Amino acid sequence: MTAKKDLSAYKGVWVFVEQFQGKLTRSTLSLEILGEGRKLADKLGSELTAVILGENVEETAKELIAFGADKVLMADAPVLADYRTELYTDIICKEAEERKPDILLVGASATGRDLAPRISFRLHTGCTADCTELDIDEDKKILVSTRPAFGGNVMATILCPDHRPQMSTVRAGVMAVPQKDESRTGEIIKIEVTAKEEDAQVKVLEVKQHEASAQNIQEAIRVVSAGMGACSGDCFDQLKDLAKELDAEIGGTRPVFETGLISHDVQIGQTGKTVRPELYLAVGISGTVQHTTGMADSRTVVAINKDPNAEIFKFAHYGIVGDAKDVVPQLIEQLKAVKA
Ligand code: FAD
């Protein structure tokens, strides 16, 4: 039997922050996790450390203090300008082995989903993926990670009692963005970067901006979302016109993605994106749990459905019972009239 690891030396909450060209990317996700990390650190009576790697990231590091970090671990070097798995994993693991964080949180973005399992494997610890809720067990003072399981029918609570750091990746759009407080002070710790370009096995030749609006939809203030009830005839085109009038992004349900009318990048729900815009307009959507998981935290939900008993109305602040083919053109007309 192997001796139980001494965990008493592990202290503090770390949050890995994503950047692109020195600025916060998927900014709300990194900030949401920072806000959540702050709450966990306060419950544990420990420090919150933001971890940022990149080139010219010092200004962003200062911003992270204003958003709640006590310390920022910063690796600033040209070789780190673009995210590369091996270089980032090497640096974070080395720092974690030396500094021994109790908790390490990473965004469930494309980068985070690549990075977090590498780190957890290297550090011989567990990682709970795609969490929607985080808390601290009052008695044991350990991280309690919650995530949907079994097709969203069960919320699983996962603990990592015997290994450190306790790691989780966190879904975008499920936690609140903290308030910025310019008066906060903190410490920026510069990590010495010894990695050289020739050490990297992956070379970044070119970075192209992805045209699809996956990032936009998660940061959108308004979302017009299409269900199968909004796909027949020219109804979907009308929805696009409505989105234009509202300055909103278009999203939709999985069956609508399967018809090819929207890309997977903007499918909302359990196997798609989680959004929490100010306004979520659900048109011809039935409201199954697999869909509502991705939009239930929207500030104001307006649902249009011809079935008065549709499940989506349970999530709606305002409901319109009617045929989308009639209601959508009327809304466009009304919006145009208000703007005129
Ligand atoms: P429907 O269920 O067919 O509903 C259409 C609605 O439109 C009905 O309520 C109907 O009354 C109304 N309607 C019809 N005609 C009109 C009209 N003219 N005007 C107004 N209303 C009208 N789904 C997702 O959305 N996202 C996911 O990420 C996702 N992941 C899944 C994962 C798993 C493992 C599984 C099993 C399923 C998943 N699904 C997901 C599918 C999900 O279970 C539902 O099938 C889907 O959300 C239903 O889509 P819908 O509301 O567009 O279509």
Coordinates of N, CA, C and O in Angstrom, one line a residue, residues 16 83-85 88-89 92 106 110-120 167:
F16 N -6.1 29.8 -14.5 CA -5.4 30.0 -15.7 C -6.2 30.9 -16.6 O -7.4 30.7 -16.9
Y83 N -0.5 30.2 -28.0 CA -0.7 29.0 -27.1 C 0.0 27.8 -27.8 O -0.4 27.5 -28.9
R84 N 0.8 27.1 -27.1 CA 1.4 25.9 -27.5 C 1.4 24.9 -26.3 O 2.0 25.2 -25.3
T85 N 0.7 23.8 -26.5 CA 0.5 22.8 -25.4 C 1.7 22.5 -24.6 O 1.7 22.7 -23.4
Y88 N 3.3 25.6 -22.6 CA 2.5 26.1 -21.5 C 2.4 25.0 -20.4 O 2.4 25.3 -19.2
T89 N 2.3 23.7 -20.8 CA 2.2 22.7 -19.8 C 3.5 22.6 -19.0 O 3.4 22.5 -17.8
I92 N 3.5 25.7 -16.5 CA 2.5 25.6 -15.4 C 2.8 24.5 -14.5 O 2.7 24.6 -13.2
V106 N -9.4 26.0 -14.9 CA -9.1 26.3 -16.3 C -10.5 26.5 -17.0 O -11.4 25.8 -16.7
A110 N -11.5 25.7 -26.1 CA -10.7 24.8 -26.9 C -9.3 24.7 -26.2 O -8.8 23.6 -26.1
T111 N -8.8 25.8 -25.9 CA -7.4 25.8 -25.2 C -7.4 25.1 -23.9 O -6.6 24.2 -23.6
G112 N -8.4 25.4 -23.1 CA -8.5 24.8 -21.7 C -8.7 23.3 -21.8 O -8.1 22.6 -21.0
R113 N -9.5 22.9 -22.7 CA -9.8 21.5 -22.9 C -8.5 20.7 -23.3 O -8.4 19.5 -23.2
D114 N -7.6 21.4 -24.0 CA -6.4 20.8 -24.4 C -5.4 20.8 -23.3 O -4.7 19.8 -23.0
L115 N -5.3 22.0 -22.6 CA -4.3 22.2 -21.5 C -4.5 21.4 -20.2 O -3.6 20.8 -19.7
A116 N -5.8 21.5 -19.7 CA -6.1 21.0 -18.4 C -5.7 19.5 -18.2 O -5.1 19.1 -17.3
P117 N -6.2 18.6 -19.2 CA -5.8 17.2 -19.0 C -4.3 16.9 -19.0 O -3.8 16.0 -18.3
R118 N -3.6 17.7 -19.8 CA -2.1 17.5 -19.9 C -1.5 17.8 -18.5 O -0.7 17.1 -18.0
I119 N -2.0 18.9 -17.9 CA -1.4 19.3 -16.6 C -1.8 18.2 -15.6 O -1.0 17.8 -14.8
S120 N -3.1 17.8 -15.6 CA -3.5 16.9 -14.5 C -2.8 15.6 -14.6 O -2.4 15.0 -13.6
M167 N -8.3 19.9 -9.7 CA -8.5 20.6 -11.0 C -9.9 20.5 -11.6 O -10.5 19.5 -11.5

